[in-house]
Amino acid sequence: MLSPTYFLPKERFPDFLNALKSLGQVFAPVKVSKQSYSFKAVEKASEIAFEALRTILPPKKFFYPQSETLVKFEDGEIKECIEEPVFKVIFGVHPCDLAGLGIMDTIFEDSPGDTHYLRKRRTSMIIGLSCMPDKHCFCQSMGTDCPEKGYDVFLTDIEDGYFIEGKSSQGQKLLADAFADKVLERAREAHKDRYKRFWLDRSEAFETGFKVDNLRSTMDLEWENPVWEELGDRCLSCGNCTPVCPTCYCFDLVDVAALSSKQDGSGDAERRREWDSCQFVGFAKVAGDYNFRPGPVDRLKFWYRHKLHGFDDAYGFKTCVGCGRCTVSCPSGIDDIVKVVNILQVARQEKDEGQPK
Amino acid sequence: MIPGKTPYLSVKGTIRSIVPMAQDNYLFDFTERTGSLSGCRPGQFVELWVPGVGECPISVCSGRVSESIQLMVRRAGRVTSALFNMSEGDSVGLRGPYGQGFPMEAFKGRDLVMVAGGLGVAPIRSVWQYALDHREEFGRLVLIYGMRHTNDILFRQEFKFLLRRRDIDIFIAAEEVVGPALPPIAMQLGRVTDLLRQAEISSDSCVAVCGPPVMYKYVIDVLKERNVDEANIHLSLERHMKCGIGKCGHCFIGGKFNCKAGPVFALPEIKHVPEAIECDAASLQGGLE
Amino acid sequence: MAEIKKSTIVIPEVTRVEGHSAVTVDILDGKVENVKLDVFEGTRYFEKIVVGHKYDEMAHLTSRICAICSTGHVLASIFAIENLLGYKADEKTTLLRELMHLGMIIESHATHLCALVLPDFLGVEDLISFADKHKEEFALWTFLRTLGNDVQYMVGGRSFHPVNLHVFKLSSHPSGEALNVMAHRLKDAREKALYLAQVFLDLKLPAIPSFEPEYLALDYDSPTYGYFGTRVKSSKSWLRSIEEYRDYLGEYPVAYSHAKKSGNAAQPFMVGAIARLRFHSEKLGREARQLFLSSELAKGSCNTMLNNLAQSIELVEAVYRAQAICETLLQIEEDEKASPGEARNENETNIDRLLDKLPGAAVGAVECPRGTLYHYYDLDEKGVVRAADLITPSAQNTQRIESDIRNTVEARIAEVEDGARQALLQADLETLVRAYDPCNTCATHAVSIRVAKR
Amino acid sequence: MSAAAGSGTNHLPTIAVEGLTGCAGELLVILENLDKLLPFVRVVRFPFAQSKNEGGAVDITFVEGSVSQKHDLEKLKRIRANTRWLVAVGNCAVWGCVQKGALCKCKAAEMIEAVYGSAASSIAAEAMDAAPLDSHVAVDVKLSGCPINASQFLAVTASLLRDHLPYIVSKPVCLECKLRENPCVLIEDNLPCLGPVTAAGCGALCPSMGAACYGCFGPCEEPQIGAMTTILKEKGYEMEEVLGRLTAFGAVIPMGEKWQK
Ligand SMILES: Cc1cc2nc3c(=O)[nH]c(=O)nc-3n(C[C@H](O)[C@H](O)[C@H](O)COP(=O)(O)OP(=O)(O)OC[C@H]3O[C@@H](n4cnc5c(N)ncnc54)[C@H](O)[C@@H]3O)c2cc1C
Ligand code: SF4
Ligand code: SF4
Ligand code: SF4
């Protein structure tokens, strides 16, 4: 049976927010500079930047924090660090980010499951929100433009209010309660019509994109395309493209030793994970200083390949969700995935056409 | 479901003995009481933790793992140096075993060629120990071991005994004589590839290879000359590794986590993966060919 | 023929001062012949380092002259450039800059007084015994310097070598919450600052026969005791613009030292806390003013050792003033919330127009913990530095330190040849040098007097 | 760790803190964090902070400042001979900082002439071209920063007290900047942010306050100077200015040579 759908008039939004707040701390996009947004704790609806498309960091930061201690060595014993997560409500997550969370889930759920991530993830509620693409959005190309999983409730903006669907059971319960409290109305036919129209209009609104069906072979065939060298020359190896990516999961593990009077090394220590980036020189270096990806070109190509078909084999999906964050946060302007794919596809096509029949 | 324990938790391993093997290469023997490492298969590895310093992946180099586990470690940097400063009775953290190891079951009933370069002899040792323990289940055993300098030889004592055995053919070579004229075991001057050309290798052999990144391409070329089927060539790849469990992304190559899907791969799996077995020209200077 | 006796007092490295310096006193036939304060801190030629760099780089380049006074250098460079461009910062920026400066005053004075000077009077020589045997003083220092550091951290982003202060503006403003917390911490610190001042008020000082020097300090219109200004006042009752600093300072390098000396050889002058209090004591708040009035300073004593006390009075004033600024800033924030939309960044849009004033040259000055600091820059039409001149307070005091040493040794010349009393003289000399809080980026207790015969 | 200079009853490891030519910034940072160290070490030399200083062997010596005069070099050699671990602290000691950066434009002698005029000759006799410690002696650990970050300093000390080499990141400032979720000032405000080529450690202090990183921690591992220059030029900065900024904190000397022309 289909779960019921609801309508939230915009003027009732503060009440809806209160309902969310009663569950736990609410985080939502907030404007932090002329053109940037960030998920931050909010108290009032007025703090929320509903217009935000992409935040600087994706919502992965809530479940996979920038730095966290996994294991510690204390009083000569190896101990697990279990932190009891506090319930969080993340409001305003767009379809691309929902897909991103889905990918993070797959990686961290894969055996052996990552307790640290999963505990936090299961102690949260994700409230999705519809959006209108700008010139950098290409989730449509990646097939992540419609919410499929990874959320509890989804809000579609239909002008004077929101059309609301519940996905998970905790999401449906939230809606049922809010309905009982008269914060929500049942969605009527008119709402459903506008909802459909919204999604149709939205699919027409994409300004940019590419065909994905040949990505894998294109990447392989154009592995020596001169465009890589051009991009490599401009690459700062600053790593900005990876922390901002909703699906980049790479981390470094570092030990933090406590000051200790025990000189035999049995003093306390922590083992901490911190976000890392494949764009840094030492990322793939092994003993003997052999580096599998010594130059910026090698690392950039690796990144593109990983995003565009890296997980095809391992998990059967691509790890780019088309949010455009890398494109807007590259100081050098070289992480324009759409542009690069188009160049590669054109080059490939030219070769195909040049081939004798 | 959410597992009860963090997968990053190690168990305590206590150093039972330390045997210096060659300069900067020591064989460490650890006792581990929980038995969590006892199912270890040849070619698998563990993450060794020196608290306050860090972790590093080290191949298990004993064919049998029960109460004790042996690791051959080369002093390469911070963690390994810290380990070298330890003495018998000191403890470290160990977690694992990780990775796929060599498909010993699939090797059974066939000739097995083992090719080791330098420190790559450590995981290969677990292979020959396993094979000798199950001698009757394998066909001919050929062991090829190459190194840069004559005094780099590891497991010298063990080789003395092995060389006397009739049921395994052993070829050892070094590129250069350094230190005492020639070690007291049969050793030639040359490269792994030279030995491969000497050895009698049937085209339906299975091959287990481990060595420095530069070695693979040349070994594969010779094996192909011998008409060995690509599908029977198994290579153990070294990659920068942090977590060992397919999360940290450091060892990711061409769609696979080396720590989980590897470190041992059959050649066809990685043949077309960029970076997997290529090597840059610069590091070849003075290299193996 | 009578034997001519030559002796030398050498303090090879003065400890517990910032930087490295040594003192040599040559005594010939019972007369002091030569006094040298030798700063062997390596040469860093900042006047050349900055040439070729853009005006907005001056703050972080010159801050590296000295960690303790880094805020002073940052502000002096900013003031010089703003003076040149005829720019006047808005109220909030000015207040935050003053707050930042007070943070430095609190931190620097606390460190000098508690960690560098007090050990002399407590009779401890190493940190461990200081920390162990004088827990209270040690804790007092920790408390006050942390406070000063945190004020600088809050405003400048770092407790020294701040990153947030720039020409025209601050790149970000401390949050209301941070200001509020700081205001409370400053309030709690009053008592400790007053206690420290009392300690110095009660100290018995060694006899140093000082004579009245010419005192110089910045003059300003602000009704509160401050550290910024564009005029200089002299105890010889003249008042001049800092733009004319060359005329009244006259700086010349000395061969034996890497720190340039300033002053007129005939008449050394003194800058620093004593000078500032002389001119502006009436602007002090009630508590600091009371302390001042009950001290020798109010009677016009020129004993250099009183510099420590003067600093402790400034420290009290700084704590009170900093708290007041935090409160004013909070008030401004309230007002802004009440009437939002007033364009605060109108200045920013005019930067290009301001730069039309280039090329040109100008001077900026601030009162650092140790005295007046001058920065002079000559910029080309793109805002690139063509020439610079940087005059630190320690350079200005060098001559006076030397003359103080000379006077002391002359007055106590009998002690030079007297083994038992010699050590005491040396210790007193070191204490004297330290009282100036010289910032040579340093002075050891191993003062030796060598007597040579010829 | 052996208490090399351990005398009598005190078995704590010994440390010394010394300054060559610098601004005393690291001395200050260490002084301010000394209370945290005192339970674990014995401070045998720290002339900036205490009067009773011993000579002789030490376990760890922290050295601030660059080698800029003969006196510094003699002192450094003495330090090296007497310490087990020599830790270069601060940009001056690790890279040479601003005084080294200035050498891109002219030689030390020229600068002395310009600053000291007639007195130049006696000063010049003492002076050397400013250089980091490792151009003269072997350095065991290099902790950069201008000034060093206190928690990094404590972590390095903790490792050395256990006789382990510390882990010091040399990834770029951008990493810390993005981890703090700062808007990028290079992209949004066109400020000349050097974060992409500068070593992390400060916690991306400047960009977190809305200002451009000016490189005070020295270069990151393999800084992409070419790309950095290209991007700043595209943003309208003149080559001369870009080179000035890149070399100011002493690090990227190869670029500096171009600046000399
Ligand atoms: C599957 C596998 C099995 C291995 N088996 C053995 C073995 O049996 N015996 C042995 O001595 N060594 C083995 N190694 C190599 C060993 O892991 C590295 O030498 C070790 O990590 C270096 O750590 P370190 O802290 O001492 O050096 P570091 O100070 O961390 O670095 C020294 C050098 O090693 C590189 N490095 C750092 N971490 C790793 C890493 N995780 N993997 C590879 N290189 C790294 C660095 O980039 C640097 O070039 C194995 C590596 C892998 C991936
Ligand atoms: S590195 Fe920076 S803080 Fe340290 S001494 Fe040099 S200038 Fe000062
Ligand atoms: S502001 Fe600077 S440090 Fe931060 S991401 Fe941008 S370039 Fe990098
Ligand atoms: S951001 Fe750059 S300039 Fe600022 S403190 Fe960090 S390293 Fe120094």
GROMACS .gro file of N, CA, C and O in nm, chain B residues 62-132:
model
  284
  419SER      N    1   5.447  -1.711   0.776
  419SER     CA    2   5.453  -1.851   0.815
  419SER      C    3   5.334  -1.925   0.755
  419SER      O    4   5.224  -1.871   0.748
  420GLY      N    5   5.357  -2.046   0.711
  420GLY     CA    6   5.252  -2.123   0.647
  420GLY      C    7   5.150  -2.174   0.746
  420GLY      O    8   5.035  -2.198   0.713
  421ARG      N    9   5.192  -2.189   0.872
  421ARG     CA   10   5.101  -2.236   0.977
  421ARG      C   11   5.088  -2.126   1.080
  421ARG      O   12   5.189  -2.075   1.129
  422VAL      N   13   4.968  -2.087   1.110
  422VAL     CA   14   4.949  -1.988   1.214
  422VAL      C   15   4.859  -2.047   1.320
  422VAL      O   16   4.746  -2.083   1.294
  423SER      N   17   4.914  -2.064   1.439
  423SER     CA   18   4.826  -2.110   1.547
  423SER      C   19   4.847  -2.019   1.666
  423SER      O   20   4.794  -1.910   1.671
  424GLU      N   21   4.929  -2.062   1.760
  424GLU     CA   22   4.960  -1.980   1.876
  424GLU      C   23   5.051  -1.864   1.840
  424GLU      O   24   5.051  -1.761   1.903
  425SER      N   25   5.130  -1.885   1.735
  425SER     CA   26   5.228  -1.782   1.704
  425SER      C   27   5.220  -1.742   1.557
  425SER      O   28   5.177  -1.819   1.473
  426ILE      N   29   5.261  -1.619   1.531
  426ILE     CA   30   5.255  -1.569   1.395
  426ILE      C   31   5.388  -1.500   1.366
  426ILE      O   32   5.439  -1.426   1.449
  427GLN      N   33   5.442  -1.531   1.248
  427GLN     CA   34   5.573  -1.475   1.216
  427GLN      C   35   5.561  -1.364   1.112
  427GLN      O   36   5.488  -1.378   1.013
  428LEU      N   37   5.633  -1.257   1.134
  428LEU     CA   38   5.634  -1.145   1.040
  428LEU      C   39   5.778  -1.107   1.010
  428LEU      O   40   5.859  -1.094   1.101
  429MET      N   41   5.807  -1.093   0.883
  429MET     CA   42   5.941  -1.048   0.844
  429MET      C   43   5.929  -0.900   0.812
  429MET      O   44   5.854  -0.862   0.723
  430VAL      N   45   6.000  -0.819   0.887
  430VAL     CA   46   5.981  -0.674   0.871
  430VAL      C   47   6.111  -0.606   0.828
  430VAL      O   48   6.219  -0.637   0.881
  431ARG      N   49   6.095  -0.518   0.732
  431ARG     CA   50   6.209  -0.436   0.693
  431ARG      C   51   6.190  -0.299   0.753
  431ARG      O   52   6.080  -0.242   0.749
  432ARG      N   53   6.298  -0.244   0.807
  432ARG     CA   54   6.290  -0.110   0.865
  432ARG      C   55   6.278  -0.010   0.748
  432ARG      O   56   6.372   0.009   0.671
  433ALA      N   57   6.158   0.049   0.735
  433ALA     CA   58   6.134   0.137   0.621
  433ALA      C   59   6.101   0.279   0.665
  433ALA      O   60   6.123   0.374   0.592
  434GLY      N   61   6.048   0.294   0.783
  434GLY     CA   62   6.005   0.428   0.825
  434GLY      C   63   5.969   0.429   0.971
  434GLY      O   64   6.028   0.357   1.051
  435ARG      N   65   5.869   0.505   1.003
  435ARG     CA   66   5.839   0.532   1.143
  435ARG      C   67   5.794   0.408   1.221
  435ARG      O   68   5.850   0.374   1.324
  436VAL      N   69   5.691   0.342   1.168
  436VAL     CA   70   5.635   0.231   1.245
  436VAL      C   71   5.735   0.116   1.254
  436VAL      O   72   5.759   0.061   1.362
  437THR      N   73   5.793   0.084   1.140
  437THR     CA   74   5.886  -0.028   1.141
  437THR      C   75   6.007   0.003   1.229
  437THR      O   76   6.056  -0.085   1.300
  438SER      N   77   6.054   0.126   1.230
  438SER     CA   78   6.167   0.161   1.317
  438SER      C   79   6.129   0.144   1.464
  438SER      O   80   6.209   0.095   1.544
  439ALA      N   81   6.007   0.188   1.495
  439ALA     CA   82   5.963   0.174   1.634
  439ALA      C   83   5.960   0.027   1.674
  439ALA      O   84   5.998  -0.011   1.784
  440LEU      N   85   5.917  -0.056   1.580
  440LEU     CA   86   5.913  -0.200   1.608
  440LEU      C   87   6.055  -0.254   1.632
  440LEU      O   88   6.078  -0.335   1.720
  441PHE      N   89   6.148  -0.203   1.551
  441PHE     CA   90   6.287  -0.248   1.565
  441PHE      C   91   6.346  -0.209   1.701
  441PHE      O   92   6.441  -0.270   1.746
  442ASN      N   93   6.289  -0.104   1.762
  442ASN     CA   94   6.339  -0.064   1.894
  442ASN      C   95   6.283  -0.149   2.007
  442ASN      O   96   6.322  -0.135   2.121
  443MET      N   97   6.188  -0.238   1.972
  443MET     CA   98   6.125  -0.317   2.079
  443MET      C   99   6.206  -0.442   2.108
  443MET      O  100   6.292  -0.481   2.031
  444SER      N  101   6.173  -0.505   2.221
  444SER     CA  102   6.243  -0.628   2.253
  444SER      C  103   6.144  -0.736   2.293
  444SER      O  104   6.025  -0.710   2.306
  445GLU      N  105   6.195  -0.857   2.310
  445GLU     CA  106   6.111  -0.970   2.346
  445GLU      C  107   6.027  -0.935   2.469
  445GLU      O  108   6.078  -0.875   2.563
  446GLY      N  109   5.901  -0.974   2.464
  446GLY     CA  110   5.814  -0.947   2.577
  446GLY      C  111   5.729  -0.821   2.557
  446GLY      O  112   5.625  -0.806   2.620
  447ASP      N  113   5.772  -0.732   2.468
  447ASP     CA  114   5.694  -0.612   2.439
  447ASP      C  115   5.572  -0.649   2.354
  447ASP      O  116   5.573  -0.750   2.284
  448SER      N  117   5.470  -0.563   2.359
  448SER     CA  118   5.348  -0.596   2.285
  448SER      C  119   5.318  -0.495   2.177
  448SER      O  120   5.355  -0.378   2.186
  449VAL      N  121   5.248  -0.541   2.076
  449VAL     CA  122   5.197  -0.454   1.971
  449VAL      C  123   5.050  -0.490   1.949
  449VAL      O  124   5.000  -0.586   2.008
  450GLY      N  125   4.983  -0.415   1.863
  450GLY     CA  126   4.847  -0.451   1.825
  450GLY      C  127   4.851  -0.524   1.691
  450GLY      O  128   4.930  -0.487   1.604
  451LEU      N  129   4.769  -0.625   1.676
  451LEU     CA  130   4.762  -0.696   1.548
  451LEU      C  131   4.615  -0.710   1.510
  451LEU      O  132   4.531  -0.739   1.597
  452ARG      N  133   4.581  -0.683   1.385
  452ARG     CA  134   4.445  -0.718   1.341
  452ARG      C  135   4.451  -0.779   1.202
  452ARG      O  136   4.538  -0.748   1.122
  453GLY      N  137   4.358  -0.866   1.177
  453GLY     CA  138   4.357  -0.938   1.051
  453GLY      C  139   4.304  -1.077   1.076
  453GLY      O  140   4.235  -1.096   1.176
  454PRO      N  141   4.334  -1.176   0.994
  454PRO     CA  142   4.408  -1.160   0.869
  454PRO      C  143   4.323  -1.093   0.763
  454PRO      O  144   4.202  -1.108   0.764
  455TYR      N  145   4.388  -1.021   0.675
  455TYR     CA  146   4.319  -0.950   0.569
  455TYR      C  147   4.362  -0.998   0.432
  455TYR      O  148   4.471  -1.052   0.414
  456GLY      N  149   4.278  -0.972   0.337
  456GLY     CA  150   4.312  -0.999   0.198
  456GLY      C  151   4.278  -1.141   0.156
  456GLY      O  152   4.233  -1.223   0.237
  457GLN      N  153   4.298  -1.166   0.028
  457GLN     CA  154   4.257  -1.294  -0.028
  457GLN      C  155   4.366  -1.400  -0.026
  457GLN      O  156   4.338  -1.517  -0.028
  458GLY      N  157   4.490  -1.359  -0.022
  458GLY     CA  158   4.596  -1.459  -0.022
  458GLY      C  159   4.602  -1.536  -0.153
  458GLY      O  160   4.528  -1.509  -0.248
  459PHE      N  161   4.693  -1.633  -0.158
  459PHE     CA  162   4.707  -1.713  -0.280
  459PHE      C  163   4.602  -1.824  -0.280
  459PHE      O  164   4.575  -1.883  -0.175
  460PRO      N  165   4.544  -1.855  -0.395
  460PRO     CA  166   4.438  -1.956  -0.400
  460PRO      C  167   4.498  -2.096  -0.391
  460PRO      O  168   4.504  -2.168  -0.492
  461MET      N  169   4.542  -2.133  -0.273
  461MET     CA  170   4.615  -2.260  -0.257
  461MET      C  171   4.531  -2.379  -0.302
  461MET      O  172   4.584  -2.475  -0.357
  462GLU      N  173   4.401  -2.374  -0.277
  462GLU     CA  174   4.314  -2.485  -0.317
  462GLU      C  175   4.321  -2.506  -0.468
  462GLU      O  176   4.333  -2.617  -0.517
  463ALA      N  177   4.317  -2.394  -0.540
  463ALA     CA  178   4.318  -2.400  -0.686
  463ALA      C  179   4.452  -2.449  -0.739
  463ALA      O  180   4.462  -2.507  -0.847
  464PHE      N  181   4.558  -2.425  -0.661
  464PHE     CA  182   4.691  -2.467  -0.705
  464PHE      C  183   4.708  -2.619  -0.694
  464PHE      O  184   4.797  -2.678  -0.756
  465LYS      N  185   4.628  -2.678  -0.610
  465LYS     CA  186   4.651  -2.820  -0.579
  465LYS      C  187   4.643  -2.908  -0.703
  465LYS      O  188   4.563  -2.884  -0.794
  466GLY      N  189   4.730  -3.007  -0.704
  466GLY     CA  190   4.731  -3.101  -0.815
  466GLY      C  191   4.809  -3.051  -0.934
  466GLY      O  192   4.818  -3.117  -1.038
  467ARG      N  193   4.868  -2.931  -0.921
  467ARG     CA  194   4.943  -2.876  -1.035
  467ARG      C  195   5.086  -2.845  -0.993
  467ARG      O  196   5.118  -2.842  -0.875
  468ASP      N  197   5.168  -2.815  -1.094
  468ASP     CA  198   5.302  -2.766  -1.063
  468ASP      C  199   5.289  -2.625  -1.009
  468ASP      O  200   5.206  -2.548  -1.057
  469LEU      N  201   5.372  -2.592  -0.910
  469LEU     CA  202   5.364  -2.459  -0.853
  469LEU      C  203   5.499  -2.390  -0.861
  469LEU      O  204   5.599  -2.442  -0.811
  470VAL      N  205   5.501  -2.275  -0.929
  470VAL     CA  206   5.624  -2.196  -0.939
  470VAL      C  207   5.609  -2.076  -0.848
  470VAL      O  208   5.509  -2.004  -0.857
  471MET      N  209   5.706  -2.058  -0.759
  471MET     CA  210   5.700  -1.944  -0.667
  471MET      C  211   5.813  -1.848  -0.703
  471MET      O  212   5.929  -1.888  -0.710
  472VAL      N  213   5.778  -1.722  -0.727
  472VAL     CA  214   5.879  -1.624  -0.766
  472VAL      C  215   5.882  -1.511  -0.664
  472VAL      O  216   5.782  -1.443  -0.641
  473ALA      N  217   5.998  -1.494  -0.601
  473ALA     CA  218   6.010  -1.390  -0.498
  473ALA      C  219   6.122  -1.294  -0.533
  473ALA      O  220   6.229  -1.336  -0.577
  474GLY      N  221   6.096  -1.167  -0.517
  474GLY     CA  222   6.199  -1.066  -0.536
  474GLY      C  223   6.216  -0.989  -0.407
  474GLY      O  224   6.119  -0.941  -0.351
  475GLY      N  225   6.337  -0.983  -0.356
  475GLY     CA  226   6.365  -0.905  -0.235
  475GLY      C  227   6.278  -0.948  -0.119
  475GLY      O  228   6.263  -1.067  -0.088
  476LEU      N  229   6.216  -0.849  -0.055
  476LEU     CA  230   6.133  -0.875   0.061
  476LEU      C  231   6.008  -0.956   0.025
  476LEU      O  232   5.941  -1.011   0.112
  477GLY      N  233   5.979  -0.965  -0.105
  477GLY     CA  234   5.864  -1.043  -0.150
  477GLY      C  235   5.875  -1.189  -0.108
  477GLY      O  236   5.777  -1.264  -0.116
  478VAL      N  237   5.992  -1.229  -0.062
  478VAL     CA  238   6.011  -1.366  -0.018
  478VAL      C  239   5.929  -1.394   0.107
  478VAL      O  240   5.894  -1.510   0.134
  479ALA      N  241   5.891  -1.287   0.180
  479ALA     CA  242   5.817  -1.308   0.305
  479ALA      C  243   5.682  -1.377   0.280
  479ALA      O  244   5.658  -1.485   0.335
  480PRO      N  245   5.594  -1.318   0.199
  480PRO     CA  246   5.467  -1.390   0.174
  480PRO      C  247   5.489  -1.521   0.099
  480PRO      O  248   5.415  -1.617   0.121
  481ILE      N  249   5.589  -1.526   0.011
  481ILE     CA  250   5.614  -1.648  -0.066
  481ILE      C  251   5.655  -1.763   0.027
  481ILE      O  252   5.623  -1.879   0.005
  482ARG      N  253   5.720  -1.726   0.138
  482ARG     CA  254   5.758  -1.830   0.235
  482ARG      C  255   5.635  -1.901   0.288
  482ARG      O  256   5.633  -2.023   0.305
  483SER      N  257   5.528  -1.824   0.312
  483SER     CA  258   5.408  -1.890   0.362
  483SER      C  259   5.354  -1.987   0.258
  483SER      O  260   5.295  -2.090   0.291
  484VAL      N  261   5.377  -1.954   0.131
  484VAL     CA  262   5.330  -2.042   0.023
  484VAL      C  263   5.409  -2.172   0.022
  484VAL      O  264   5.353  -2.282   0.021
  485TRP      N  265   5.544  -2.159   0.027
  485TRP     CA  266   5.620  -2.286   0.021
  485TRP      C  267   5.601  -2.368   0.148
  485TRP      O  268   5.597  -2.489   0.142
  486GLN      N  269   5.588  -2.301   0.261
  486GLN     CA  270   5.567  -2.379   0.385
  486GLN      C  271   5.437  -2.456   0.376
  486GLN      O  272   5.429  -2.573   0.411
  487TYR      N  273   5.335  -2.390   0.323
  487TYR     CA  274   5.206  -2.456   0.308
  487TYR      C  275   5.219  -2.573   0.211
  487TYR      O  276   5.175  -2.684   0.239
  488ALA      N  277   5.285  -2.547   0.099
  488ALA     CA  278   5.295  -2.649  -0.005
  488ALA      C  279   5.375  -2.769   0.045
  488ALA      O  280   5.339  -2.885   0.018
  489LEU      N  281   5.482  -2.741   0.123
  489LEU     CA  282   5.562  -2.853   0.173
  489LEU      C  283   5.485  -2.929   0.280
  489LEU      O  284   5.498  -3.051   0.291
   0.00000   0.00000   0.00000
